mmCIF file of C-alpha atoms in Angstrom:
data_model
loop_
_atom_site.group_PDB
_atom_site.id
_atom_site.type_symbol
_atom_site.label_atom_id
_atom_site.label_comp_id
_atom_site.label_asym_id
_atom_site.label_seq_id
_atom_site.Cartn_x
_atom_site.Cartn_y
_atom_site.Cartn_z
ATOM 1 C CA MET Q 169 4.188 7.868 -16.414
ATOM 2 C CA ASN Q 170 3.415 4.328 -15.314
ATOM 3 C CA PRO Q 171 1.078 4.433 -12.280
ATOM 4 C CA LEU Q 172 2.379 1.087 -11.009
ATOM 5 C CA ALA Q 173 5.923 2.501 -10.991
ATOM 6 C CA VAL Q 174 4.729 5.500 -8.949
ATOM 7 C CA LEU Q 175 3.014 3.202 -6.440
ATOM 8 C CA LEU Q 176 6.037 0.888 -6.163
ATOM 9 C CA THR Q 177 8.357 3.865 -5.674
ATOM 10 C CA LEU Q 178 6.077 5.184 -2.933
ATOM 11 C CA SER Q 179 6.066 1.838 -1.163
ATOM 12 C CA SER Q 180 9.862 1.466 -1.509
ATOM 13 C CA VAL Q 181 10.441 4.854 0.119
ATOM 14 C CA LEU Q 182 7.872 4.067 2.842
ATOM 15 C CA PHE Q 183 9.640 0.767 3.558
ATOM 16 C CA ALA Q 184 13.038 2.520 3.749
ATOM 17 C CA LEU Q 185 11.599 5.156 6.106
ATOM 18 C CA GLY Q 186 10.183 2.408 8.350
ATOM 19 C CA LEU Q 187 13.538 0.619 8.382
ATOM 20 C CA PHE Q 188 15.278 3.897 9.234
ATOM 21 C CA ALA Q 189 12.899 4.394 12.185
ATOM 22 C CA VAL Q 190 13.505 0.836 13.411
ATOM 23 C CA LEU Q 191 17.281 1.290 13.227
ATOM 24 C CA THR Q 192 17.614 4.767 14.731
ATOM 25 C CA ARG Q 193 14.804 5.120 17.286
ATOM 26 C CA ARG Q 194 15.529 4.098 20.859
ATOM 27 C CA ASN Q 195 11.979 4.244 22.217
ATOM 28 C CA ALA Q 196 10.480 0.755 21.789
ATOM 29 C CA ILE Q 197 7.029 2.130 20.937
ATOM 30 C CA LEU Q 198 8.467 4.271 18.133
ATOM 31 C CA VAL Q 199 10.327 1.226 16.804
ATOM 32 C CA LEU Q 200 6.879 -0.366 16.550
ATOM 33 C CA VAL Q 201 5.740 2.708 14.580
ATOM 34 C CA GLY Q 202 8.518 1.959 12.074
ATOM 35 C CA ILE Q 203 7.429 -1.671 11.801
ATOM 36 C CA GLU Q 204 3.850 -0.561 11.076
ATOM 37 C CA LEU Q 205 5.139 1.704 8.286
ATOM 38 C CA MET Q 206 7.016 -1.231 6.729
ATOM 39 C CA LEU Q 207 3.954 -3.508 6.899
ATOM 40 C CA ASN Q 208 1.881 -0.776 5.287
ATOM 41 C CA ALA Q 209 4.409 -0.440 2.465
ATOM 42 C CA ALA Q 210 4.127 -4.167 1.758
ATOM 43 C CA ASN Q 211 0.313 -3.900 1.665
ATOM 44 C CA LEU Q 212 0.579 -1.038 -0.812
ATOM 45 C CA ASN Q 213 2.532 -3.314 -3.178
ATOM 46 C CA PHE Q 214 -0.163 -6.002 -3.076
ATOM 47 C CA ILE Q 215 -2.870 -3.440 -3.861
ATOM 48 C CA GLY Q 216 -0.780 -1.962 -6.675
ATOM 49 C CA PHE Q 217 -0.167 -5.302 -8.385
ATOM 50 C CA TRP Q 218 -3.842 -6.247 -8.045
ATOM 51 C CA ARG Q 219 -5.058 -2.910 -9.426
ATOM 52 C CA PHE Q 220 -2.628 -2.503 -12.307
ATOM 53 C CA GLY Q 221 -1.770 -6.136 -13.044
ATOM 54 C CA PRO Q 222 -3.723 -8.642 -15.161
ATOM 55 C CA PRO Q 223 -7.295 -9.394 -13.912
ATOM 56 C CA ASP Q 224 -7.331 -11.972 -11.107
ATOM 57 C CA PRO Q 225 -10.679 -13.583 -10.214
ATOM 58 C CA GLN Q 226 -9.103 -15.142 -7.104
ATOM 59 C CA LEU Q 227 -8.284 -11.620 -5.720
ATOM 60 C CA THR Q 228 -4.976 -12.853 -4.305
ATOM 61 C CA GLY Q 229 -3.585 -9.355 -3.654
ATOM 62 C CA PRO Q 230 -6.537 -7.954 -1.670
ATOM 63 C CA MET Q 231 -6.795 -11.233 0.270
ATOM 64 C CA PHE Q 232 -3.144 -10.949 1.286
ATOM 65 C CA VAL Q 233 -3.770 -7.367 2.410
ATOM 66 C CA LEU Q 234 -6.804 -8.412 4.455
ATOM 67 C CA PHE Q 235 -4.870 -11.130 6.276
ATOM 68 C CA GLY Q 236 -1.810 -8.893 6.555
ATOM 69 C CA ILE Q 237 -3.825 -6.200 8.336
ATOM 70 C CA ALA Q 238 -5.179 -8.791 10.795
ATOM 71 C CA ILE Q 239 -1.669 -10.116 11.504
ATOM 72 C CA ALA Q 240 -0.327 -6.551 11.897
ATOM 73 C CA ALA Q 241 -3.018 -5.734 14.446
ATOM 74 C CA ALA Q 242 -2.170 -8.899 16.404
ATOM 75 C CA GLU Q 243 1.538 -8.075 16.259
ATOM 76 C CA ALA Q 244 0.979 -4.531 17.512
ATOM 77 C CA ALA Q 245 -1.174 -5.753 20.423
ATOM 78 C CA VAL Q 246 1.371 -8.345 21.587
ATOM 79 C CA GLY Q 247 4.297 -5.979 21.004
ATOM 80 C CA LEU Q 248 2.762 -3.204 23.073
ATOM 81 C CA ALA Q 249 1.824 -5.653 25.845
ATOM 82 C CA ILE Q 250 5.447 -6.844 25.997
ATOM 83 C CA ILE Q 251 6.690 -3.229 26.004
ATOM 84 C CA LEU Q 252 4.340 -2.413 28.908
ATOM 85 C CA MET Q 253 5.609 -5.467 30.805
ATOM 86 C CA VAL Q 254 9.221 -4.402 30.274
ATOM 87 C CA PHE Q 255 8.252 -0.859 31.307
ATOM 88 C CA ARG Q 256 6.961 -2.194 34.619
ATOM 89 C CA HIS Q 257 10.379 -3.729 35.331
ATOM 90 C CA THR Q 258 12.720 -0.995 34.122
ATOM 91 C CA ARG Q 259 10.416 2.086 34.358
ATOM 92 C CA SER Q 260 11.536 3.001 30.836
ATOM 93 C CA THR Q 261 10.702 2.180 27.234
ATOM 94 C CA ASN Q 262 14.205 3.024 26.103
ATOM 95 C CA LEU Q 263 15.692 -0.024 24.398
ATOM 96 C CA ASN Q 264 19.156 0.749 25.776
ATOM 97 C CA SER Q 265 17.895 0.283 29.323
ATOM 98 C CA SER Q 266 16.671 -3.262 28.654
ATOM 99 C CA ASP Q 267 19.722 -4.825 27.063
ATOM 100 C CA SER Q 268 20.207 -7.585 29.623
ATOM 101 C CA LEU Q 269 17.986 -10.634 29.758
ATOM 102 C CA HIS Q 270 17.476 -10.651 33.520
ATOM 103 C CA GLY Q 271 14.760 -8.576 35.130
ATOM 104 C CA MET L 201 -3.724 8.461 -11.397
ATOM 105 C CA ILE L 202 -4.339 12.069 -10.270
ATOM 106 C CA ALA L 203 -5.303 10.894 -6.776
ATOM 107 C CA LEU L 204 -2.146 8.784 -6.715
ATOM 108 C CA LEU L 205 0.017 11.767 -7.650
ATOM 109 C CA ILE L 206 -1.682 13.981 -5.038
ATOM 110 C CA LEU L 207 -1.686 11.453 -2.199
ATOM 111 C CA SER L 208 1.838 10.037 -2.664
ATOM 112 C CA PRO L 209 3.758 13.181 -1.580
ATOM 113 C CA LEU L 210 1.356 13.700 1.323
ATOM 114 C CA ILE L 211 1.889 10.108 2.507
ATOM 115 C CA LEU L 212 5.652 10.509 2.208
ATOM 116 C CA LEU L 213 5.630 13.795 4.140
ATOM 117 C CA ALA L 214 3.501 12.317 6.931
ATOM 118 C CA ALA L 215 5.718 9.214 7.096
ATOM 119 C CA LEU L 216 8.826 11.390 7.204
ATOM 120 C CA GLY L 217 7.311 13.271 10.130
ATOM 121 C CA ALA L 218 6.450 9.999 11.898
ATOM 122 C CA VAL L 219 10.059 8.862 11.504
ATOM 123 C CA TRP L 220 11.735 12.162 12.324
ATOM 124 C CA LYS L 221 9.651 13.906 15.035
ATOM 125 C CA ALA L 222 11.413 13.727 18.397
ATOM 126 C CA ARG L 223 8.231 14.037 20.460
ATOM 127 C CA PRO L 224 6.726 10.508 20.574
ATOM 128 C CA VAL L 225 3.074 11.617 20.619
ATOM 129 C CA HIS L 226 3.615 13.704 17.483
ATOM 130 C CA ALA L 227 5.268 10.719 15.792
ATOM 131 C CA ALA L 228 2.329 8.467 16.718
ATOM 132 C CA LEU L 229 -0.253 10.976 15.468
ATOM 133 C CA LEU L 230 1.669 11.402 12.207
ATOM 134 C CA LEU L 231 1.669 7.600 11.869
ATOM 135 C CA ALA L 232 -2.136 7.731 12.190
ATOM 136 C CA LEU L 233 -2.187 10.419 9.474
ATOM 137 C CA THR L 234 0.055 8.305 7.219
ATOM 138 C CA LEU L 235 -2.171 5.274 7.666
ATOM 139 C CA SER L 236 -5.388 7.202 7.014
ATOM 140 C CA LEU L 237 -3.917 8.758 3.868
ATOM 141 C CA GLY L 238 -2.947 5.206 2.845
ATOM 142 C CA GLY L 239 -6.586 4.188 3.373
ATOM 143 C CA ALA L 240 -7.688 7.101 1.186
ATOM 144 C CA LEU L 241 -5.244 5.898 -1.473
ATOM 145 C CA TYR L 242 -6.765 2.392 -1.330
ATOM 146 C CA ILE L 243 -10.215 3.929 -1.863
ATOM 147 C CA ALA L 244 -8.894 6.008 -4.782
ATOM 148 C CA LEU L 245 -7.413 2.858 -6.335
ATOM 149 C CA GLY L 246 -10.811 1.126 -6.264
ATOM 150 C CA ALA L 247 -10.257 -1.041 -3.179
ATOM 151 C CA GLY L 248 -12.803 0.814 -1.034
ATOM 152 C CA PHE L 249 -13.406 -2.155 1.269
ATOM 153 C CA LEU L 250 -9.722 -2.448 2.112
ATOM 154 C CA GLY L 251 -9.540 1.316 2.653
ATOM 155 C CA LEU L 252 -12.302 1.080 5.233
ATOM 156 C CA VAL L 253 -10.630 -1.932 6.874
ATOM 157 C CA GLN L 254 -7.420 0.106 7.002
ATOM 158 C CA PHE L 255 -9.258 3.022 8.649
ATOM 159 C CA MET L 256 -10.930 0.792 11.225
ATOM 160 C CA VAL L 257 -8.060 -1.529 12.121
ATOM 161 C CA TYR L 258 -4.973 0.635 11.650
ATOM 162 C CA VAL L 259 -6.224 4.107 12.503
ATOM 163 C CA GLY L 260 -9.006 3.050 14.870
ATOM 164 C CA ALA L 261 -7.149 0.332 16.752
ATOM 165 C CA VAL L 262 -3.399 0.197 16.192
ATOM 166 C CA ALA L 263 -2.677 3.948 16.192
ATOM 167 C CA VAL L 264 -4.944 4.517 19.199
ATOM 168 C CA LEU L 265 -3.231 1.593 20.981
ATOM 169 C CA ILE L 266 0.158 3.206 20.334
ATOM 170 C CA VAL L 267 -1.026 6.608 21.592
ATOM 171 C CA PHE L 268 -2.437 5.009 24.750
ATOM 172 C CA SER L 269 0.827 3.139 25.364
ATOM 173 C CA LEU L 270 2.677 6.455 25.055
ATOM 174 C CA LEU L 271 0.261 7.979 27.569
ATOM 175 C CA ILE L 272 0.887 5.121 30.015
ATOM 176 C CA THR L 273 4.672 5.073 29.683
ATOM 177 C CA ARG L 274 5.123 8.865 29.281
ATOM 178 C CA PRO L 275 8.562 8.768 27.646
ATOM 179 C CA ARG L 276 10.654 11.835 28.544
ATOM 180 C CA ASP L 277 13.685 11.183 26.396
ATOM 181 C CA GLU L 278 13.100 13.824 23.691
ATOM 182 C CA VAL L 279 16.168 15.834 24.709
ATOM 183 C CA GLU L 280 18.291 12.704 24.715
ATOM 184 C CA GLU L 281 16.768 11.655 21.369
ATOM 185 C CA ILE L 282 17.696 14.975 19.742
ATOM 186 C CA ALA L 283 21.188 14.899 21.280
ATOM 187 C CA ARG L 284 21.765 11.336 20.053
ATOM 188 C CA ARG L 285 20.578 12.093 16.519
ATOM 189 C CA PRO L 286 23.833 13.090 14.802
ATOM 190 C CA LYS L 287 25.419 9.875 16.101
ATOM 191 C CA SER L 288 22.667 7.544 14.878
ATOM 192 C CA LEU L 289 21.936 9.362 11.620
ATOM 193 C CA LEU L 290 24.947 8.092 9.695
ATOM 194 C CA PRO L 291 24.643 4.352 10.559
ATOM 195 C CA GLY L 292 20.895 4.547 9.928
ATOM 196 C CA LEU L 293 21.378 6.109 6.507
ATOM 197 C CA LEU L 294 24.216 3.694 5.700
ATOM 198 C CA CYS L 295 21.875 0.752 6.297
ATOM 199 C CA THR L 296 18.787 2.268 4.682
ATOM 200 C CA LEU L 297 20.067 4.023 1.549
ATOM 201 C CA PRO L 298 21.615 0.924 -0.130
ATOM 202 C CA LEU L 299 18.332 -0.952 0.378
ATOM 203 C CA LEU L 300 16.373 1.985 -1.038
ATOM 204 C CA ALA L 301 18.744 2.171 -3.994
ATOM 205 C CA VAL L 302 18.286 -1.546 -4.760
ATOM 206 C CA LEU L 303 14.487 -1.266 -4.461
ATOM 207 C CA LEU L 304 14.300 1.824 -6.700
ATOM 208 C CA TYR L 305 16.658 0.219 -9.229
ATOM 209 C CA ALA L 306 14.410 -2.865 -9.354
ATOM 210 C CA VAL L 307 11.298 -0.687 -9.733
ATOM 211 C CA GLY L 308 12.894 1.388 -12.483
ATOM 212 C CA ARG L 309 14.098 -1.643 -14.412
ATOM 213 C CA ASN L 310 11.223 -4.059 -14.757
ATOM 214 C CA VAL L 311 7.803 -2.649 -14.110
ATOM 215 C CA PRO L 312 5.327 -4.808 -16.061
ATOM 216 C CA GLU L 313 2.751 -3.453 -18.469
ATOM 217 C CA THR L 314 -0.267 -2.096 -16.617
ATOM 218 C CA THR L 315 -3.975 -2.113 -17.283
ATOM 219 C CA THR L 316 -5.455 1.329 -16.827
ATOM 220 C CA GLU L 317 -9.203 0.642 -17.007
ATOM 221 C CA ALA L 318 -11.037 1.256 -13.737
ATOM 222 C CA VAL L 319 -11.233 -1.781 -11.459
ATOM 223 C CA GLU L 320 -13.570 -2.027 -8.481
ATOM 224 C CA LEU L 321 -12.954 -4.552 -5.714
ATOM 225 C CA PRO L 322 -15.998 -6.884 -5.635
ATOM 226 C CA ILE L 323 -16.966 -7.195 -1.966
ATOM 227 C CA LYS L 324 -19.351 -10.104 -2.625
ATOM 228 C CA ARG L 325 -16.501 -12.083 -4.183
ATOM 229 C CA ILE L 326 -14.312 -11.346 -1.126
ATOM 230 C CA GLY L 327 -17.005 -12.800 1.101
ATOM 231 C CA GLU L 328 -17.318 -15.901 -1.082
ATOM 232 C CA LEU L 329 -13.557 -16.439 -1.136
ATOM 233 C CA LEU L 330 -13.216 -15.929 2.625
ATOM 234 C CA PHE L 331 -15.762 -18.649 3.335
ATOM 235 C CA THR L 332 -14.665 -21.125 0.662
ATOM 236 C CA THR L 333 -11.042 -21.033 -0.554
ATOM 237 C CA HIS L 334 -9.622 -19.150 2.408
ATOM 238 C CA ALA L 335 -11.782 -20.683 5.165
ATOM 239 C CA PRO L 336 -8.811 -22.467 6.836
ATOM 240 C CA ALA L 337 -6.854 -19.200 6.877
ATOM 241 C CA VAL L 338 -9.823 -17.367 8.419
ATOM 242 C CA LEU L 339 -10.021 -20.050 11.129
ATOM 243 C CA ALA L 340 -6.278 -19.776 11.764
ATOM 244 C CA ILE L 341 -6.554 -15.979 12.060
ATOM 245 C CA ALA L 342 -9.476 -16.387 14.467
ATOM 246 C CA ILE L 343 -7.412 -18.725 16.673
ATOM 247 C CA LEU L 344 -4.416 -16.366 16.436
ATOM 248 C CA LEU L 345 -6.484 -13.340 17.458
ATOM 249 C CA THR L 346 -7.965 -15.239 20.419
ATOM 250 C CA ALA L 347 -4.466 -16.256 21.505
ATOM 251 C CA VAL L 348 -3.313 -12.632 21.106
ATOM 252 C CA LEU L 349 -6.235 -11.365 23.178
ATOM 253 C CA LEU L 350 -5.475 -13.798 26.012
ATOM 254 C CA GLY L 351 -1.706 -13.316 25.747
ATOM 255 C CA ALA L 352 -1.872 -9.516 25.744
ATOM 256 C CA ALA L 353 -4.200 -9.524 28.743
ATOM 257 C CA LEU L 354 -1.865 -11.943 30.539
ATOM 258 C CA PHE L 355 1.224 -9.843 29.741
ATOM 259 C CA ALA L 356 -0.269 -6.480 30.589
ATOM 260 C CA ARG L 357 -2.053 -7.370 33.818
ATOM 261 C CA GLU L 358 -0.618 -6.256 37.123
ATOM 262 C CA PRO L 359 1.262 -9.171 38.774
ATOM 263 C CA SER L 360 -0.619 -10.462 41.812
ATOM 264 C CA LYS L 361 0.947 -9.550 45.158
ATOM 265 C CA LYS L 362 1.922 -12.552 47.274
ATOM 266 C CA PRO L 363 0.586 -12.384 50.844
#
């Protein structure tokens, strides 16, 4: 069995699971959990292609992962801050309760 | 390869739990488990540095941040979440399964030839690249993280009461 195929299958299923969480969850924080799963699946692809692909002295895959992790951390921090701000207005993190743009 | 075959089902099970568990704290803790197993997979694949970064940033910061947000907001909509499930399951699957099918079809069709000899991620080379080729990107990330720090503090702080 091709190890790259196993890794790509794993990351495809992880991405689909993250998308499913984003689409079906109503708690904004758990939607963020789904987004983190999707970002992680993308990182897994970069690692897989670096590890099992042709040798790359520029280390493009691992570099992408490094920057991706930094961006993901920034995204989570801002996302949670926004969710907390919305929570202060509506006393809920349910996305259905914040469907109008006025506070 | 053996580590890959052992860790993949565990990662999938943990991710499934993170997606499916109705209790938010359980979902967040299972996300932390998924991410740490992902870090272990990175280490098994020879990218030990990235595995440690994953442990520190994802498990140490992001997952803990999510758990703390759940503690602050204390969501009590588990009963509603379980009641709503049958309604949201079908549209969710209808959107997700075609994408999964396309992805798996693409993976099954053209996976390139792979090299199987052991590769170790050279940390010294990462350092060199970060401070030469990727220096502008590092600076941009530094500015971004500063902006995020200030922005998150600004968003999350209690609004000042007017006299």
